[in-house]
mmCIF file of N, CA and C in Angstrom:
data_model
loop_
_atom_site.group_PDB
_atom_site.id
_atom_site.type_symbol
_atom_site.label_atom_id
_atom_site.label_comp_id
_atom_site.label_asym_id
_atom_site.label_seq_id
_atom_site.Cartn_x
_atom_site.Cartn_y
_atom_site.Cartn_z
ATOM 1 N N UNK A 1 34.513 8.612 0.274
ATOM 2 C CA UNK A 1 33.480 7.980 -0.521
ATOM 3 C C UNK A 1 33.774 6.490 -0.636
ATOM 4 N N UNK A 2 32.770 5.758 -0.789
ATOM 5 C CA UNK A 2 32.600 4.467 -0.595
ATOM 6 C C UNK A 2 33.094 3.749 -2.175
ATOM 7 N N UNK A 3 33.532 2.213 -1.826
ATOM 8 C CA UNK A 3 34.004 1.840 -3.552
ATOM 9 C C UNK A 3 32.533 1.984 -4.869
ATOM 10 N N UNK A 4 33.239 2.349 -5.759
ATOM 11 C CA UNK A 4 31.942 2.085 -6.594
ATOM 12 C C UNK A 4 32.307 0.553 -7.226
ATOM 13 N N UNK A 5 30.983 -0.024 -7.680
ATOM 14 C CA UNK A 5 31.018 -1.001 -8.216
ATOM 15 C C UNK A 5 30.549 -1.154 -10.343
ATOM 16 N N UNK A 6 31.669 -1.121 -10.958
ATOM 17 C CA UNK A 6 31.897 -0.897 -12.296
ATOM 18 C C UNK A 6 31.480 0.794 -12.250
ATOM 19 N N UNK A 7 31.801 0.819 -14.304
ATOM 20 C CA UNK A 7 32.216 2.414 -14.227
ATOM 21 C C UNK A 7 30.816 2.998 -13.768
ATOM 22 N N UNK A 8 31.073 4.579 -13.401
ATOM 23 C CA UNK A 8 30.097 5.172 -13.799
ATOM 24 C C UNK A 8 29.652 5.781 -14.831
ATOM 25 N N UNK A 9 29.939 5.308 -15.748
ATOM 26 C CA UNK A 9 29.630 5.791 -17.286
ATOM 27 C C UNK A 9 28.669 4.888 -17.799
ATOM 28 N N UNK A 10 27.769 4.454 -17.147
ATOM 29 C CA UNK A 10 26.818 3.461 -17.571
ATOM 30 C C UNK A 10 25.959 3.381 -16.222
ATOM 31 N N UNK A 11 25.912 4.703 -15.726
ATOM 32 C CA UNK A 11 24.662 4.947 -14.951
ATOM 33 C C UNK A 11 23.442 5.637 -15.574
ATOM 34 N N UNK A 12 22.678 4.909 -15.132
ATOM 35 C CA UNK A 12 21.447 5.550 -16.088
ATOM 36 C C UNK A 12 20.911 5.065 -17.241
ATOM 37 N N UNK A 13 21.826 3.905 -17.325
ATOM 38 C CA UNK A 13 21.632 3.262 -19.018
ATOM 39 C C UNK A 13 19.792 2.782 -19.270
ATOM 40 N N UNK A 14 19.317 1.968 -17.958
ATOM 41 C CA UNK A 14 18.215 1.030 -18.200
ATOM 42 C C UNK A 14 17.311 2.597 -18.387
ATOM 43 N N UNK A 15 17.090 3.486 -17.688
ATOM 44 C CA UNK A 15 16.701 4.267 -17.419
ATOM 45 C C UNK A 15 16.470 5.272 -18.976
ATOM 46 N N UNK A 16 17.361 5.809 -19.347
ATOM 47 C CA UNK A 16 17.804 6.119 -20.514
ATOM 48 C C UNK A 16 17.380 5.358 -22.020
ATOM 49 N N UNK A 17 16.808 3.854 -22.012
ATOM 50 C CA UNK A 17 16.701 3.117 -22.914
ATOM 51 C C UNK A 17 15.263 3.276 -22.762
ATOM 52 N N UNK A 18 14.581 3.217 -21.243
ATOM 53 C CA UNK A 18 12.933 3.022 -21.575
ATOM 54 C C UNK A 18 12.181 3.717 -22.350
ATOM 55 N N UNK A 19 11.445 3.464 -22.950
ATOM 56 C CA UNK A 19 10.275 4.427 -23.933
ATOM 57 C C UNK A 19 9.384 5.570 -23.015
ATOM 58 N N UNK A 20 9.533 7.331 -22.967
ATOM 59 C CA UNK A 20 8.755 7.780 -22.508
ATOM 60 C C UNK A 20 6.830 7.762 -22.448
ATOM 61 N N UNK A 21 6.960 7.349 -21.383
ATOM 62 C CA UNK A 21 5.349 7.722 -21.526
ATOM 63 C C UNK A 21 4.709 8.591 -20.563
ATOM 64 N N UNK A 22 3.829 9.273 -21.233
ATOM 65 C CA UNK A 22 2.691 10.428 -20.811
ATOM 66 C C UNK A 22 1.861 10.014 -19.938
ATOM 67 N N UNK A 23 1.860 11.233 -18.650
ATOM 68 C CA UNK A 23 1.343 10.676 -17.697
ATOM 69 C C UNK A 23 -0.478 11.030 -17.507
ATOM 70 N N UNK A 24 -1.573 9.913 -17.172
ATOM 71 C CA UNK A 24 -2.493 9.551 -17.140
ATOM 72 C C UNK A 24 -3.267 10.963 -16.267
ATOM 73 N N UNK A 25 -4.442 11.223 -16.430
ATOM 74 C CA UNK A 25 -4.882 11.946 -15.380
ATOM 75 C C UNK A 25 -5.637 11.143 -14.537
ATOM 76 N N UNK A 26 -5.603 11.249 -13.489
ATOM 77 C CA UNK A 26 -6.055 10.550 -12.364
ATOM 78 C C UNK A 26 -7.357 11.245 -11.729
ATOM 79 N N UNK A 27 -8.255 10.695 -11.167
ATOM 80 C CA UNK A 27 -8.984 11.210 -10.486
ATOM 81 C C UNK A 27 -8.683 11.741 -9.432
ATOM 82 N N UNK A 28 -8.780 12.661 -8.740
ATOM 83 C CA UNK A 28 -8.526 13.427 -7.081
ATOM 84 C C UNK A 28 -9.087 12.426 -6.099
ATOM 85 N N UNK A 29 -8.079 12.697 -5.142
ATOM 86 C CA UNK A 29 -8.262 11.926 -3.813
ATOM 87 C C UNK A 29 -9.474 12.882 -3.268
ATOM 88 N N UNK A 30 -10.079 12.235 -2.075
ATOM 89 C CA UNK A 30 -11.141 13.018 -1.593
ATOM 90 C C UNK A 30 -10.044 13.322 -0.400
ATOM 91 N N UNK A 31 -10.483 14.838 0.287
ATOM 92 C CA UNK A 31 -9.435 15.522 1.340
ATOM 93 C C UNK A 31 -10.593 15.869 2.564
ATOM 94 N N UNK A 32 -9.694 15.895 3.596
ATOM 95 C CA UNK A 32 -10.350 16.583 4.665
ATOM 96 C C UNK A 32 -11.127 15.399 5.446
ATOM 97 N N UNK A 33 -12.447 15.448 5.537
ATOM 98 C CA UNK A 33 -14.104 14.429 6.499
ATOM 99 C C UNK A 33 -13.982 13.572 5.291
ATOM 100 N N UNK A 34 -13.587 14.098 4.114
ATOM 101 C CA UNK A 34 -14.092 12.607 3.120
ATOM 102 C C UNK A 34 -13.122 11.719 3.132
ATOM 103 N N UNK A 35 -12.047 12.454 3.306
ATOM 104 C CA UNK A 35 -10.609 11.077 3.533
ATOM 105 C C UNK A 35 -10.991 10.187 4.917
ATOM 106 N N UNK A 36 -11.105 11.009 5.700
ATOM 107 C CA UNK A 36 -11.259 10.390 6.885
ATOM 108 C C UNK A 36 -12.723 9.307 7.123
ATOM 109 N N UNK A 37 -13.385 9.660 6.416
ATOM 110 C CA UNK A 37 -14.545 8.898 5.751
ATOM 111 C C UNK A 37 -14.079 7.505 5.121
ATOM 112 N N UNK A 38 -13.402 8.274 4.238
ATOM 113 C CA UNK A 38 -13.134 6.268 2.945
ATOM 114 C C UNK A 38 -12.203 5.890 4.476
ATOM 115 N N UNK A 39 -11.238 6.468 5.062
ATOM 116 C CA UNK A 39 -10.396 5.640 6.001
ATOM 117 C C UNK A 39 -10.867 4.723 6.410
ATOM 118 N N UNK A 40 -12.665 5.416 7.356
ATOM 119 C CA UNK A 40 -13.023 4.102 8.490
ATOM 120 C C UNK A 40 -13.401 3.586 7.587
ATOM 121 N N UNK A 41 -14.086 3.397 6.900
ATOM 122 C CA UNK A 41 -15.220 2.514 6.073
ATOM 123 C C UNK A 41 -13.969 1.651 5.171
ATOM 124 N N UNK A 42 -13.015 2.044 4.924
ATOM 125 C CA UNK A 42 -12.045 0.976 4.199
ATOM 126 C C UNK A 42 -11.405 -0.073 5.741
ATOM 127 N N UNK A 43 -11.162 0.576 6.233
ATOM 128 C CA UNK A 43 -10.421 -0.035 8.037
ATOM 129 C C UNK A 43 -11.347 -1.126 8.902
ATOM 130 N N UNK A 44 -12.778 -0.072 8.809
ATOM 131 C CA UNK A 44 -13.640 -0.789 10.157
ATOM 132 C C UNK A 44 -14.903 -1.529 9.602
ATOM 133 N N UNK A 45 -15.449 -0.979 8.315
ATOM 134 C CA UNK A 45 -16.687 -1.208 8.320
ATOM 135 C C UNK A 45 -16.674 -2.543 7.028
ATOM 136 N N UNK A 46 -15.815 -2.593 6.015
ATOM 137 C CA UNK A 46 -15.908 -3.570 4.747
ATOM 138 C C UNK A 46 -14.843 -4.230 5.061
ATOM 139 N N UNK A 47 -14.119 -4.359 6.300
ATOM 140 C CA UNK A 47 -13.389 -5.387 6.461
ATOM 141 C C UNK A 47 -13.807 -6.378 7.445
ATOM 142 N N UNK A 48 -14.917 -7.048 7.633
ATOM 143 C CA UNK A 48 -16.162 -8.131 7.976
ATOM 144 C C UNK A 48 -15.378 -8.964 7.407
ATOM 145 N N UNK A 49 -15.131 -8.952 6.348
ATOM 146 C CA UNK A 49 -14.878 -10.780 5.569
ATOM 147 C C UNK A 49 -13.790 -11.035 5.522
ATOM 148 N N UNK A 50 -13.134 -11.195 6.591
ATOM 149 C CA UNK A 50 -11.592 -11.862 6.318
ATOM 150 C C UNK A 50 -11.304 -12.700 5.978
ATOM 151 N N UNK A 51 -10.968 -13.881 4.587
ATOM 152 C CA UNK A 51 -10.703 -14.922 3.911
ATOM 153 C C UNK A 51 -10.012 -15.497 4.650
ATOM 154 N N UNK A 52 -9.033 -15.034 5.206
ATOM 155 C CA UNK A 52 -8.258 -15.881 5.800
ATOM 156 C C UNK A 52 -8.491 -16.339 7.216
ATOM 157 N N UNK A 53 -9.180 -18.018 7.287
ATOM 158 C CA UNK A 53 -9.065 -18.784 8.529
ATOM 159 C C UNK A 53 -8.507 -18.277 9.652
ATOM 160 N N UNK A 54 -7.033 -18.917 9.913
ATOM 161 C CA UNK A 54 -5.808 -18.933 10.358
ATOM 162 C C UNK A 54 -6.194 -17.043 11.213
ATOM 163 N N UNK A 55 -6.431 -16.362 10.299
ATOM 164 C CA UNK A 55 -6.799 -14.186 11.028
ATOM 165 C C UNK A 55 -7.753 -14.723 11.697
ATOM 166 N N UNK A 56 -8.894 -15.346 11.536
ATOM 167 C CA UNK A 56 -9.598 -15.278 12.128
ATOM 168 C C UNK A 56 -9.939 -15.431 13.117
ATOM 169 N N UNK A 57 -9.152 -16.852 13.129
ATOM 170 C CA UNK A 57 -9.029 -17.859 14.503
ATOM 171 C C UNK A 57 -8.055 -16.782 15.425
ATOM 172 N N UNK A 58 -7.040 -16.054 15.061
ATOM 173 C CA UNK A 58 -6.144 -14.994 15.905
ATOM 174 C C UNK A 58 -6.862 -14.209 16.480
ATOM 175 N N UNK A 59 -7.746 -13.616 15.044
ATOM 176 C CA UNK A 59 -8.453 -12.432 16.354
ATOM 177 C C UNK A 59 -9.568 -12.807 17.334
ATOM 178 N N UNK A 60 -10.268 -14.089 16.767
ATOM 179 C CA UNK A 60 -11.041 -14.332 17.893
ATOM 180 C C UNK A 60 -10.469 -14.813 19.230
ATOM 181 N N UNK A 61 -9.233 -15.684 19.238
ATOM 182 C CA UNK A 61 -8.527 -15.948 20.431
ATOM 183 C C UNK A 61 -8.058 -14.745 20.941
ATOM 184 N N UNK A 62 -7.284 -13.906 20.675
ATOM 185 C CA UNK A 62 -7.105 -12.158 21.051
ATOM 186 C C UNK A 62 -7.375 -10.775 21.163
ATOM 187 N N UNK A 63 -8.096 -10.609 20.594
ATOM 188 C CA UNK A 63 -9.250 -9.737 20.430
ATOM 189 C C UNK A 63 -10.614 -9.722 21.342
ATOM 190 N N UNK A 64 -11.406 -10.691 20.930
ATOM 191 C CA UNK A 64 -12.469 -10.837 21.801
ATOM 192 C C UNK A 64 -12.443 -12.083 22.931
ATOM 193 N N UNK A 65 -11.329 -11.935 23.752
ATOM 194 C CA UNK A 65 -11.328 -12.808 24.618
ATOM 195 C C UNK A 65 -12.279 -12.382 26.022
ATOM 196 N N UNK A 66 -12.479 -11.360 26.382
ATOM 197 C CA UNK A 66 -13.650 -10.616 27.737
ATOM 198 C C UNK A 66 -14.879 -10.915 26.656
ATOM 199 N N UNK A 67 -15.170 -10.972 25.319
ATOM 200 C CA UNK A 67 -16.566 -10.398 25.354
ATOM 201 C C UNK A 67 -17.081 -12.251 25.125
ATOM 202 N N UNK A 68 -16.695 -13.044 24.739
ATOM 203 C CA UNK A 68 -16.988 -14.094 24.510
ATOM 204 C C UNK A 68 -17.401 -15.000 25.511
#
């Protein structure tokens, strides 16, 4: 076993001090055609607006270099 660094009697401390909290219910992921659904439409279809210049100028120099 490898050196430890200070004791181990003060593992767990930060951990041990935090305040429990109760966990939230979440809404369900969609499974199956609907995952694969939000996929493209998060991937291919609402990512049109790339803010960033600098991406843009990349993918148009690499990307569409035959269709241009």
């Amino acid at each position: 076993m490898g050196k430890v660094h200070g004791s181990l009697a003060r593992a767990g401390k930060v951990r041990g001090q935090t305040p429990k909290v109760a966990k939230q219910d979440k809404k369900k992921k969609p499974r199956g055609r609907a995952h694969k659904r939000l996929q493209h439409n998060r991937r291919f279809v609402t990512a049109g607006n790339l803010s960033d210049p600098c991406l843009n100028y990349w993918l148009i120099q690499h990307l569409f270099v035959g269709c241009l």
